[in-house]
PDB file of C-alpha atoms in Angstrom:
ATOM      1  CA  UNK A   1      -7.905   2.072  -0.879  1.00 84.00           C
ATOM      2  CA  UNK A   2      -5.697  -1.017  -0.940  1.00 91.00           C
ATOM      3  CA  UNK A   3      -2.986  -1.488  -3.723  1.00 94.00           C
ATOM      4  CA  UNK A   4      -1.290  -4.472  -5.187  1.00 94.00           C
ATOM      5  CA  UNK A   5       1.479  -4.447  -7.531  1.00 96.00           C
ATOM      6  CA  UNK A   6       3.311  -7.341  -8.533  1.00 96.00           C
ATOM      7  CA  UNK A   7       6.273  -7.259 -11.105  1.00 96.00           C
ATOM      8  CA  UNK A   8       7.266 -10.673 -12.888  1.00 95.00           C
ATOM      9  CA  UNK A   9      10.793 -10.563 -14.913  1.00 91.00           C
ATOM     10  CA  UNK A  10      13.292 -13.044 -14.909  1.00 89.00           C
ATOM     11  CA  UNK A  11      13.728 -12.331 -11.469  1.00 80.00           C
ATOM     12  CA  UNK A  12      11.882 -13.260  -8.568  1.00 83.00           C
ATOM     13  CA  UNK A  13       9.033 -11.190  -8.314  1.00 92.00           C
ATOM     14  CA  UNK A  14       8.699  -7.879  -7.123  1.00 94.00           C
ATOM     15  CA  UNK A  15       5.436  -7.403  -4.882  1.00 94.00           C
ATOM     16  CA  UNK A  16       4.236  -3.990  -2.893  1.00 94.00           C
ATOM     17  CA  UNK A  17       1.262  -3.782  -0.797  1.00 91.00           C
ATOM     18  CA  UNK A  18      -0.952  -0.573   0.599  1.00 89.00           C
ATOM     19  CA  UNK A  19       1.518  -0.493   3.199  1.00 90.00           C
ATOM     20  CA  UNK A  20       4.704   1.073   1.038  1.00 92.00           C
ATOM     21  CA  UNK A  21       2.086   2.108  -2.098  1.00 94.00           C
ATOM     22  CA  UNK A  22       0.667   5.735  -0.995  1.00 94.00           C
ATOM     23  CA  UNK A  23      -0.640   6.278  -4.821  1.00 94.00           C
ATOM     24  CA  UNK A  24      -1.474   5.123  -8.337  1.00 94.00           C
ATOM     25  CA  UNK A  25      -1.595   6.990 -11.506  1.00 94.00           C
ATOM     26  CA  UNK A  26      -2.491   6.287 -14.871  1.00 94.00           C
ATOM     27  CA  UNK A  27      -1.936   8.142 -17.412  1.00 91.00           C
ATOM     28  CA  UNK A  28      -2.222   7.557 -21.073  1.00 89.00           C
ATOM     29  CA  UNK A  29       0.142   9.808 -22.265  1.00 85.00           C
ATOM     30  CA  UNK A  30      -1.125  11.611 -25.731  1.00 85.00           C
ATOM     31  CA  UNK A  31       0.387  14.570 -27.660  1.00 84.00           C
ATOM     32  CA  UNK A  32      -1.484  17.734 -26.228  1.00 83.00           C
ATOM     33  CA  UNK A  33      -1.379  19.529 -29.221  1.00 85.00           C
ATOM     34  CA  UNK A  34      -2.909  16.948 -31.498  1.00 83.00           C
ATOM     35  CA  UNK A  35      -6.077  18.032 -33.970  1.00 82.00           C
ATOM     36  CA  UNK A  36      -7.393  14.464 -34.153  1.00 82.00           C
ATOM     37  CA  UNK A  37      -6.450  11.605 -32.487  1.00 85.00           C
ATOM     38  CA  UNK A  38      -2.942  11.300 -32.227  1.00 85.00           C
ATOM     39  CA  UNK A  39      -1.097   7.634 -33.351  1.00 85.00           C
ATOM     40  CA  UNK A  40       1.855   8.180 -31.006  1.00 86.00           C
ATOM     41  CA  UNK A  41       0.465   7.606 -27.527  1.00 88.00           C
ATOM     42  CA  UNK A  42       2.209   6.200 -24.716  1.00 90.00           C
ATOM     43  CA  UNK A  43       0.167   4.239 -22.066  1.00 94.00           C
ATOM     44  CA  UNK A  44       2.308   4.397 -18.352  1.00 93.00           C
ATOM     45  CA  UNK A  45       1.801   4.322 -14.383  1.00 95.00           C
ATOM     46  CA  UNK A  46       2.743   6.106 -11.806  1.00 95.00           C
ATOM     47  CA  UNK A  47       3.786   4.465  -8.120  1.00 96.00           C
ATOM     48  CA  UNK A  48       4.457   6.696  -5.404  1.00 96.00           C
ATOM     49  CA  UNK A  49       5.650   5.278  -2.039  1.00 95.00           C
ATOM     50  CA  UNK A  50       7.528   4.748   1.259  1.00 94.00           C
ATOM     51  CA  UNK A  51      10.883   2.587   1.559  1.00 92.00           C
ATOM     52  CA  UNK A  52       9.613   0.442   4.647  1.00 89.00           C
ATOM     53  CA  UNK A  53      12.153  -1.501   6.589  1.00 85.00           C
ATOM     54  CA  UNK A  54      11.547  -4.323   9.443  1.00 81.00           C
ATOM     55  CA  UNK A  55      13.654  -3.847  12.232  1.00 79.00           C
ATOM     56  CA  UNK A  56      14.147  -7.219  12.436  1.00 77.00           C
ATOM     57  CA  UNK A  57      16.086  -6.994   9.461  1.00 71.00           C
ATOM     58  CA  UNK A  58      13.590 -10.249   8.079  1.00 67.00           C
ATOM     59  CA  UNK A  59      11.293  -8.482   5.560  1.00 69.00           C
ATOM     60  CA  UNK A  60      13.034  -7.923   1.942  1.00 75.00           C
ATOM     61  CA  UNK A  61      12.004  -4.856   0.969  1.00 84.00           C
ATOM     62  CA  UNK A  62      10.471  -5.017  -2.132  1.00 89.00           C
ATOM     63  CA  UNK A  63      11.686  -1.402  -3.280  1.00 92.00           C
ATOM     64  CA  UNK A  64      15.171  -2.045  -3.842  1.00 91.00           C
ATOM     65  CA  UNK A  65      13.949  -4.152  -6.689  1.00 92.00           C
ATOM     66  CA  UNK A  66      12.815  -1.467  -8.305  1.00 94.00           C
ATOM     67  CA  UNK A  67      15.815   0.630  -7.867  1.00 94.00           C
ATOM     68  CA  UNK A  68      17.754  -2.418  -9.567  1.00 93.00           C
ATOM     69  CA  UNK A  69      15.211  -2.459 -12.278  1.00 94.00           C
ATOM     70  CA  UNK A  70      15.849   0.741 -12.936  1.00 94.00           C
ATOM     71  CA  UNK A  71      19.355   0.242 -14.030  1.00 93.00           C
ATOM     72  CA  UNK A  72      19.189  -2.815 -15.908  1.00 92.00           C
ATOM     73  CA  UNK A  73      20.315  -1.864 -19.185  1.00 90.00           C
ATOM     74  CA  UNK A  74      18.085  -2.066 -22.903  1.00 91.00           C
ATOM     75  CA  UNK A  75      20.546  -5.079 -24.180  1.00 91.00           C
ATOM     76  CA  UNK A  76      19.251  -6.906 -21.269  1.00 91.00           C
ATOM     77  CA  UNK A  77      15.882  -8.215 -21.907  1.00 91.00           C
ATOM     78  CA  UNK A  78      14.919  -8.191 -18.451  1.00 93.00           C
ATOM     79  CA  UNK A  79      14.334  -4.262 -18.247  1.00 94.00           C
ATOM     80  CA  UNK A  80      11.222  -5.355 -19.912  1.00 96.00           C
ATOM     81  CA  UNK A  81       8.794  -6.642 -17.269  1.00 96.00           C
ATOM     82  CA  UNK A  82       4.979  -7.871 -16.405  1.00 97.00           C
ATOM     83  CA  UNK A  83       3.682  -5.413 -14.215  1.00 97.00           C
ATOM     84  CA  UNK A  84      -0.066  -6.028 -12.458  1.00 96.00           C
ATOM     85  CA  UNK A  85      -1.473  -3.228 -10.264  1.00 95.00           C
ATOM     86  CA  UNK A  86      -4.647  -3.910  -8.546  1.00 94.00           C
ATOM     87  CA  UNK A  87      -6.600  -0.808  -6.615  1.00 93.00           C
ATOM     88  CA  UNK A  88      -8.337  -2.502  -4.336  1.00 92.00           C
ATOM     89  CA  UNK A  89     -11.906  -0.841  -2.398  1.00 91.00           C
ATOM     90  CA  UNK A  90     -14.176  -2.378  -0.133  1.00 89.00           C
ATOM     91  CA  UNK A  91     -13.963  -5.610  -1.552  1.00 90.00           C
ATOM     92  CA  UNK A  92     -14.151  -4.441  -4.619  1.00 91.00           C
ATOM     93  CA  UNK A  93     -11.405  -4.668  -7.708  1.00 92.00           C
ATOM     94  CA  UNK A  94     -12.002  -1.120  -8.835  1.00 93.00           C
ATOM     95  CA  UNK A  95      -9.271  -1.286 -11.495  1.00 94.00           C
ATOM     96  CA  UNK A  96      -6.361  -4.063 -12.215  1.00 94.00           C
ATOM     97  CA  UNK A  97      -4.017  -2.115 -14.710  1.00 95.00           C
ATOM     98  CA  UNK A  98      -1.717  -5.052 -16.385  1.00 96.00           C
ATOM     99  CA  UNK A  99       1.512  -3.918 -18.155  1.00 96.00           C
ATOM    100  CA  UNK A 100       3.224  -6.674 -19.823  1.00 96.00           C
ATOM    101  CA  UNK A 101       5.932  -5.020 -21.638  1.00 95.00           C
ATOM    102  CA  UNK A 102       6.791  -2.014 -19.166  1.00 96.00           C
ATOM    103  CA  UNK A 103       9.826  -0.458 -18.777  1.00 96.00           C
ATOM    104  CA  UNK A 104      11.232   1.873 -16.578  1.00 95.00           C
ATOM    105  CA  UNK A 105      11.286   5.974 -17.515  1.00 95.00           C
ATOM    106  CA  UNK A 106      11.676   7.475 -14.277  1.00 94.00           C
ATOM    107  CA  UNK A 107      13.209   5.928 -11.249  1.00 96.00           C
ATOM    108  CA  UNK A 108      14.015   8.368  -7.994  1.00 95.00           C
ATOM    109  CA  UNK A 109      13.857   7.764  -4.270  1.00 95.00           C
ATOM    110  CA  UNK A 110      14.381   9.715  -1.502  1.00 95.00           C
ATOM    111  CA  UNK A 111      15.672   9.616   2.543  1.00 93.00           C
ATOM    112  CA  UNK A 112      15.997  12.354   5.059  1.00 91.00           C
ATOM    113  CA  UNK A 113      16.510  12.583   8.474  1.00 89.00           C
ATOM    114  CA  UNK A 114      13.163  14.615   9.321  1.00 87.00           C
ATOM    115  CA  UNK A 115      10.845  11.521   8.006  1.00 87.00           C
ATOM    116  CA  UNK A 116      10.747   8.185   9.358  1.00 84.00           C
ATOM    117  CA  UNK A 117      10.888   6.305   6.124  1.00 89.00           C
ATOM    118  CA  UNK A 118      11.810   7.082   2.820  1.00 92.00           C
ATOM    119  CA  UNK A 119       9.740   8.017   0.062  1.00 95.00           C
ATOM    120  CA  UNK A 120       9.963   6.631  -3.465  1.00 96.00           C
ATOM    121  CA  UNK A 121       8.163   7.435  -7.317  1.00 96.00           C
ATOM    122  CA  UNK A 122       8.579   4.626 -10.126  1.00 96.00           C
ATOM    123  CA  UNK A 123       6.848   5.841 -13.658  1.00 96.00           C
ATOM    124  CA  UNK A 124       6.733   2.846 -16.148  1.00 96.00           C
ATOM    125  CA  UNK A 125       5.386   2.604 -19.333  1.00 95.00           C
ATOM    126  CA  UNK A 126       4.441  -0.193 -21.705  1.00 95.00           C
ATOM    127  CA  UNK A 127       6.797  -0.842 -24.822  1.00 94.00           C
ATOM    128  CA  UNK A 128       5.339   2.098 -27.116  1.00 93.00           C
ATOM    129  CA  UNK A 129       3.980  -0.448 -30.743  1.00 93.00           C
ATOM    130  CA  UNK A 130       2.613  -3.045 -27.846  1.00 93.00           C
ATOM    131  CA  UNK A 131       0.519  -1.158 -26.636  1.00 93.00           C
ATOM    132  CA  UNK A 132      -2.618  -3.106 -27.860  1.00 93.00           C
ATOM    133  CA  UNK A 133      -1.402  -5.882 -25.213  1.00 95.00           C
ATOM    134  CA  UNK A 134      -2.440  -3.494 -21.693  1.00 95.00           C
ATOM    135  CA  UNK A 135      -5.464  -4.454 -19.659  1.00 94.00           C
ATOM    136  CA  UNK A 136      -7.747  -2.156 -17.953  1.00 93.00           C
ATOM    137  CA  UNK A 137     -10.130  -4.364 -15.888  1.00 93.00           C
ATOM    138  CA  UNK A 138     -12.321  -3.245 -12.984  1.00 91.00           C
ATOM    139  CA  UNK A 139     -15.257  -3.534 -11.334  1.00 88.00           C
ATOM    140  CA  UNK A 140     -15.167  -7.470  -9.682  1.00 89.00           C
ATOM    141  CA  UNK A 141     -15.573  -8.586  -6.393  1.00 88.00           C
ATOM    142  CA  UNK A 142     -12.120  -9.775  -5.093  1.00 83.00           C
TER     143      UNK A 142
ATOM    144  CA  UNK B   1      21.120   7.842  10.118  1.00 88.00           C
ATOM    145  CA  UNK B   2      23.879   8.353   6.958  1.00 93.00           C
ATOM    146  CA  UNK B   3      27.408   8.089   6.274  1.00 93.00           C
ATOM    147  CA  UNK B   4      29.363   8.225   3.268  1.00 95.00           C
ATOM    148  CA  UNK B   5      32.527   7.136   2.268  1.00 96.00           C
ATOM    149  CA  UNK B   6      34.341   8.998  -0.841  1.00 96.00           C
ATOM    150  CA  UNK B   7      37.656   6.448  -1.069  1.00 95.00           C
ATOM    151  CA  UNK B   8      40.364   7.555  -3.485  1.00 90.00           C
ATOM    152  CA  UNK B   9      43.700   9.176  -4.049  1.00 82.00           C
ATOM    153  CA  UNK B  10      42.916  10.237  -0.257  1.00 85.00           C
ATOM    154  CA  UNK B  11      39.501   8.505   1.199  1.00 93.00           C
ATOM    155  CA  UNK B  12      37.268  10.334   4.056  1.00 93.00           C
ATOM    156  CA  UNK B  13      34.126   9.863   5.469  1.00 93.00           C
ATOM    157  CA  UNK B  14      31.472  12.369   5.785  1.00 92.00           C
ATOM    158  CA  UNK B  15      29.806  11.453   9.443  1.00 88.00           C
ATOM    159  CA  UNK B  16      26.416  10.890  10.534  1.00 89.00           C
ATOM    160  CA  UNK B  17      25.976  14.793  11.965  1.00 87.00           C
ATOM    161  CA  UNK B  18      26.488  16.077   8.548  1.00 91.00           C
ATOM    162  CA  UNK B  19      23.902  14.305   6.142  1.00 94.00           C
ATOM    163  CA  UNK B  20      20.691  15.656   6.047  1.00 94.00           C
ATOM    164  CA  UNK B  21      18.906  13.479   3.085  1.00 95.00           C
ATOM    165  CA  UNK B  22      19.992  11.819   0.083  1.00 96.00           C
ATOM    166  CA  UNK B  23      17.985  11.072  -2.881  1.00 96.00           C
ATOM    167  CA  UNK B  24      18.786   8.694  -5.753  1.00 96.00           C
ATOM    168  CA  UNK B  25      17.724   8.891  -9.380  1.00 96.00           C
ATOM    169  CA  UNK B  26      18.161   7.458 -12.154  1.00 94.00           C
ATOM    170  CA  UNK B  27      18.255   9.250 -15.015  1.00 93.00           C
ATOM    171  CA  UNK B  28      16.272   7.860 -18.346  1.00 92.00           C
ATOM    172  CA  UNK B  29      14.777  10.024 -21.108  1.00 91.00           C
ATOM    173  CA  UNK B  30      11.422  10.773 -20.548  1.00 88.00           C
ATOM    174  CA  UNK B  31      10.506  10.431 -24.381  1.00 88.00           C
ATOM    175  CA  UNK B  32      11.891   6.810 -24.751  1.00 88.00           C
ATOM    176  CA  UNK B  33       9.014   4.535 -26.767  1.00 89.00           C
ATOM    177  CA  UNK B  34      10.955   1.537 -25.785  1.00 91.00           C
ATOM    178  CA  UNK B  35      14.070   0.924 -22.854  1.00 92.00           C
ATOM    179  CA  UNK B  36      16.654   3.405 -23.388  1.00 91.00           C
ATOM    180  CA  UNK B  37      20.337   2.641 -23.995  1.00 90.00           C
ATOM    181  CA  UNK B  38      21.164   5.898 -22.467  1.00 91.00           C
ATOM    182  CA  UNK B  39      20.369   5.433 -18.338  1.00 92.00           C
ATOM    183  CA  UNK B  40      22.483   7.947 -16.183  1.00 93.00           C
ATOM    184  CA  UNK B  41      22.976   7.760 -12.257  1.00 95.00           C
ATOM    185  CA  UNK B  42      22.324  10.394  -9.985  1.00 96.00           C
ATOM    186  CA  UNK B  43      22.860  10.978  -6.352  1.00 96.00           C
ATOM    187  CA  UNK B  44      22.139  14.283  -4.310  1.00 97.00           C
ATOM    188  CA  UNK B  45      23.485  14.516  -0.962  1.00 96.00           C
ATOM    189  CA  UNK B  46      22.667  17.174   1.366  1.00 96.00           C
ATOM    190  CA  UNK B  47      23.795  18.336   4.616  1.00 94.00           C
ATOM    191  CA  UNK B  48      25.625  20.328   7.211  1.00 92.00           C
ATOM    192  CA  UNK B  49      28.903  22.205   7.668  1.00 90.00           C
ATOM    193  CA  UNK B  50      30.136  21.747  11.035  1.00 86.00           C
ATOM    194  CA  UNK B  51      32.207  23.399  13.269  1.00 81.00           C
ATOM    195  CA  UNK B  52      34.499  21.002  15.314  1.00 76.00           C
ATOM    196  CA  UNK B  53      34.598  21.765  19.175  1.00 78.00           C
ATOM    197  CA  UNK B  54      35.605  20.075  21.861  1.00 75.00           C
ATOM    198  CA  UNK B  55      38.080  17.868  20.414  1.00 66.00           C
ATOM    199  CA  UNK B  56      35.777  16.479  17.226  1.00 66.00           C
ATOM    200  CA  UNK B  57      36.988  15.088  14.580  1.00 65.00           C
ATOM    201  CA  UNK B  58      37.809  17.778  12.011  1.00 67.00           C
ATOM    202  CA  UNK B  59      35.194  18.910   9.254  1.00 79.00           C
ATOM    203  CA  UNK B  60      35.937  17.006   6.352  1.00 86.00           C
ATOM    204  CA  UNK B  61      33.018  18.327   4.420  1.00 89.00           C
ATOM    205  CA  UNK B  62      35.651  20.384   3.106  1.00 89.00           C
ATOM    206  CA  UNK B  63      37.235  17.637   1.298  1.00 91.00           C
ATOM    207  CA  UNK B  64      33.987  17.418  -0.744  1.00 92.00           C
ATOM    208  CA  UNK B  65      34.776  20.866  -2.054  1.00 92.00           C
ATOM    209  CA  UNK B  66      38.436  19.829  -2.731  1.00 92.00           C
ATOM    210  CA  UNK B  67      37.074  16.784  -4.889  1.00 94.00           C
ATOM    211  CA  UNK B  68      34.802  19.320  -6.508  1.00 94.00           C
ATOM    212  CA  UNK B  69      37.779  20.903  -8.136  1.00 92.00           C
ATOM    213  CA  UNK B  70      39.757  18.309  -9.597  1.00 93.00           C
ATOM    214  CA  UNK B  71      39.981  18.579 -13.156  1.00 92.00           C
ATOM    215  CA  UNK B  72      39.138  16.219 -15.918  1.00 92.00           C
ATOM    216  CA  UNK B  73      42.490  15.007 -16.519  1.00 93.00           C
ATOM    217  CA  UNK B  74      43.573  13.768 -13.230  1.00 92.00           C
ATOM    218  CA  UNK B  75      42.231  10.252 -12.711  1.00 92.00           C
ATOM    219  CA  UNK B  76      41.549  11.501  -9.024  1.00 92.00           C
ATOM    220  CA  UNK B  77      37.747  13.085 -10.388  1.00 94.00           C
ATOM    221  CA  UNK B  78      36.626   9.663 -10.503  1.00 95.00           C
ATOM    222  CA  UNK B  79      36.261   8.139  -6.749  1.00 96.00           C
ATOM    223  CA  UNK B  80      34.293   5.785  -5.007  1.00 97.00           C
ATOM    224  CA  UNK B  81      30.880   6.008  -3.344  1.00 97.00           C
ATOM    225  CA  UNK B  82      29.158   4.548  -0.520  1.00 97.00           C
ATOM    226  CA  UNK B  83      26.396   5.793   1.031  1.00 96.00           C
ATOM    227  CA  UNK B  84      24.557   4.009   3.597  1.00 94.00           C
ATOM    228  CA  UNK B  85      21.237   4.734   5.386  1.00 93.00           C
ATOM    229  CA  UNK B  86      20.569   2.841   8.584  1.00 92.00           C
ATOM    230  CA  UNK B  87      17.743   2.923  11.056  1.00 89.00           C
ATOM    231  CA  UNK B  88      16.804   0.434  14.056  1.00 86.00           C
ATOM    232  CA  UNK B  89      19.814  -1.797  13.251  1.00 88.00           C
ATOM    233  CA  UNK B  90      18.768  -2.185   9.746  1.00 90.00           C
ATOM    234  CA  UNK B  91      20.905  -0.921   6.823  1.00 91.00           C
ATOM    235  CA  UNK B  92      17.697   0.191   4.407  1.00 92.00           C
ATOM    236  CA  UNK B  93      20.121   1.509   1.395  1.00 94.00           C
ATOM    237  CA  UNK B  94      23.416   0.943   0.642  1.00 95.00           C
ATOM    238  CA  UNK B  95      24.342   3.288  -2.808  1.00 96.00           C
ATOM    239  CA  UNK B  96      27.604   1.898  -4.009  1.00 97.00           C
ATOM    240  CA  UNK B  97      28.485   4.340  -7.079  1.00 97.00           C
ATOM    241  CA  UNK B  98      31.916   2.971  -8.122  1.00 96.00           C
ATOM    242  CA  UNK B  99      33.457   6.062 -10.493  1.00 96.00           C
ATOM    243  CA  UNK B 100      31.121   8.722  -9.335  1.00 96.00           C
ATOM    244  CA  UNK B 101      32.215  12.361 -10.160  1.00 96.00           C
ATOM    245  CA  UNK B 102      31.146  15.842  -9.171  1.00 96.00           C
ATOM    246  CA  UNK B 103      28.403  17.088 -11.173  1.00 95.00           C
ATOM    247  CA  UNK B 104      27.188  20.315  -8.504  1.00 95.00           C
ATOM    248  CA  UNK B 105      28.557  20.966  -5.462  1.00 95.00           C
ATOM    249  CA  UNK B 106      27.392  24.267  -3.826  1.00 95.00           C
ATOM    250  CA  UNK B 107      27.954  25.378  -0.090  1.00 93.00           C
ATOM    251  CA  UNK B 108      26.103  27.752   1.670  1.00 92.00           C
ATOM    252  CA  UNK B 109      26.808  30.125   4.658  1.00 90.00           C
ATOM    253  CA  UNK B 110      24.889  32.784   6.259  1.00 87.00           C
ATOM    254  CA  UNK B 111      24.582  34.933   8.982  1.00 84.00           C
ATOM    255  CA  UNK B 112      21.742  33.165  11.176  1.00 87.00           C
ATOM    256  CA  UNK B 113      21.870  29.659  10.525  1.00 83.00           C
ATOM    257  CA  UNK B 114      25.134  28.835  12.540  1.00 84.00           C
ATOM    258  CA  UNK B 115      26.198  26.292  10.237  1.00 88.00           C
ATOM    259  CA  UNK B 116      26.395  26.115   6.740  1.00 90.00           C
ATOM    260  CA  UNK B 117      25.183  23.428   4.398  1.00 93.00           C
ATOM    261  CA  UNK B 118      25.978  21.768   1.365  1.00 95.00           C
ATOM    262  CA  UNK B 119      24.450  20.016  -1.293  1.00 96.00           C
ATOM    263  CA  UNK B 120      26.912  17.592  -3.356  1.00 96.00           C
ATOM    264  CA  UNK B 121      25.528  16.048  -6.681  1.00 96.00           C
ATOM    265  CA  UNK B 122      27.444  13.488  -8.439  1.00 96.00           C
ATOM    266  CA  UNK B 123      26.949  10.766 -11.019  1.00 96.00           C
ATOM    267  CA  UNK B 124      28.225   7.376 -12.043  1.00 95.00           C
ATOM    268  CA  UNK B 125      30.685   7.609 -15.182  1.00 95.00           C
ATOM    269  CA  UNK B 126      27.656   7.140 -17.861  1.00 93.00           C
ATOM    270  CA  UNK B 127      29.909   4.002 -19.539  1.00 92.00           C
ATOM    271  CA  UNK B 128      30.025   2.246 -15.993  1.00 92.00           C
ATOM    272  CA  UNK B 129      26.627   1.975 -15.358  1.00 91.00           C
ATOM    273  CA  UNK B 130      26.525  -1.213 -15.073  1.00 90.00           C
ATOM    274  CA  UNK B 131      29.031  -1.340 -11.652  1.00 94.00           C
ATOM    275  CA  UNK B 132      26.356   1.009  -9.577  1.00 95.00           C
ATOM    276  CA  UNK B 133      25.040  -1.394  -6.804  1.00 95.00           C
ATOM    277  CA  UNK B 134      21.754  -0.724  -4.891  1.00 94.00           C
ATOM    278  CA  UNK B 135      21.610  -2.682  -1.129  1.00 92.00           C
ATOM    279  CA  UNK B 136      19.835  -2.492   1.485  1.00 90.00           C
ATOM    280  CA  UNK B 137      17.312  -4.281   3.946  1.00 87.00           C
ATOM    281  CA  UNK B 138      19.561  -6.155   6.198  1.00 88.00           C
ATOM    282  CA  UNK B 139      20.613  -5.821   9.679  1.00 88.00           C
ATOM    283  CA  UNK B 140      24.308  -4.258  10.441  1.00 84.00           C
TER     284      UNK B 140
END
C-alpha cells in the first residue's frame, strides 16, 4: 500500500508519503446506541506514522506541520484545512478520502531512545454541519 | 538523544543519560463538532535516576521533584521548557513550552533495577497556548 496525504491551509502545504504514513483509518463516527439512523454523525481519519529525519538536515519534515496545526487556535481560520488522502495499490487509487473542512481532534507524537524514529497519530475530522462536502472516491487507475 | 532545559528562579538541565522518551500531545476534546477553543498542551517525559560516580555531574533529576512541589502562589510553578531530540546531527524536535507547570511527577525505586526512573508530566498554562513552539528538522 502506498499513501498520499496532502494538507492545503493558508500555509504551504503539508505533504506525507508511504514512507512516514504506516496507516489510514476512516471512520464515520455514529452514535452506537442509536435506534434509527442517527443525525449527529461525525465523518474523521486517522494517520498513524513515523517522524523521519534526513541526516543531511535538507528534507523538511512534513510532521512538524502537523504538530503546529494542532495548536492553531478556533479564532484562527486556518485550523480549518483541505485534507486529501490517497491509498494507493498496484496502480490502482483504491480510495482518495478528501476533507475540506477538517480540523484537528487528536494530535500526539512520540520519541524514545529504543526506536530509531519517532512515531506519530493525527485524528481529524470534517467541520460536523459540512459534512455533505467529503469525497469518498476509489477505484481509478493512477 | 534528549536534553531538557527547565530555566527559572534556578535553571538545570536534565542530561542526555537520563531521558528515556518523550511524547507530546495536544490536548482537544474528543466531542468537538467544529475546532475547539479549549486546546491544552501536554508533554510526558520519562527517564532515569542516576547515581553520579566518578566525578559526574550531580543528579539533578532531583530538581524535577523540587519543581514538583512549588505551590500555586509562587510565580516559580511556572518555568520554561525546552526539550530537544537530536539524532545524526539533526535536531528532529525542539518542544519549547514557555510557562509549563507540573501536572504528575512520580519517581520510582526498587530493589533490582539499580536505578530509579521518573516520569514528569507537565502542561503549558492553558491561556498561553499560543507561545508553545514546535521545531525541529535542522542540523545542530
Amino acid at each position: 500500500m502506498a499513501y498520499k496525504m496532502t494538507v492545503t491551509g493558508l500555509d504551504s502545504p503539508i505533504a506525507l508519503n508511504e514512507k512516514a504514513i504506516t496507516r489510514v483509518v476512516f471512520d464515520s463516527e455514529t452514535p452506537k446506541d442509536s435506534n434509527a439512523r442517527a443525525t449527529d454523525y461525525g465523518l474523521g481519519v486517522k494517520v498513524y506514522g513515523k517522524i523521519l529525519f534526513d541526516t543531511l538536515g535538507g528534507m523538511d519534515d512534513p510532521t512538524i506541520g502537523l504538530a503546529k496545526w494542532s495548536q492553531v487556535p478556533s479564532y484562527n481560520g486556518d485550523c480549518y484545512r483541505n485534507v486529501e488522502i490517497n491509498v494507493v495499490s498496484a496502480s490502482q487509487v483504491v480510495r482518495n478520502f478528501v476533507i475540506p473542512q477538517a480540523f484537528v481532534v487528536e494530535y500526539n507524537e512520540s520519541l524514545d531512545v529504543e526506536t530509531g524514529v519517532g512515531e506519530f497519530c493525527i485524528h481529524i475530522r470534517q467541520k460536523k454541519d459540512e459534512n455533505e462536502k467529503v469525497a469518498i472516491h476509489g477505484g481509478f487507475g493512477v | 538523544m534528549f536534553t531538557m532545559t527547565v530555566a527559572g528562579a534556578d535553571t538545570f538541565q536534565i542530561p542526555k543519560e537520563c531521558i528515556v522518551s518523550t511524547k507530546f500531545i495536544t490536548d482537544i476534546p474528543k466531542n468537538s463538532d467544529a475546532r475547539t477553543a479549549d486546546v491544552g498542551t501536554t508533554l510526558v517525559v520519562t527517564g532515569k535516576i542516576l547515581s553520579a560516580v566518578d566525578g559526574d555531574p550531580f543528579d539533578s533529576t532531583r530538581q524535577m521533584a523540587l519543581w514538583s512541589t512549588v505551590p500555586a502562589k509562587q510565580a516559580e510553578c511556572y518555568r520554561s521548557v525546552t526539550v530537544e531530540n537530536v539524532r545524526g546531527n539533526v535536531v528532529v524536535r525542539k518542544y519549547t513550552i514557555p510557562n509549563a507547570f507540573v501536572v504528575d511527577y512520580v519517581e520510582s525505586f526498587g530493589d533490582t533495577e539499580g536505578v530509579g526512573t521518573f516520569t514528569l508530566t507537565i502542561k503549558q498554562k492553558k491561556d498561553r497556548i499560543e507561545h508553545v513552539a514546535v521545531d525541529g528538522s535542522y542540523l545542530i
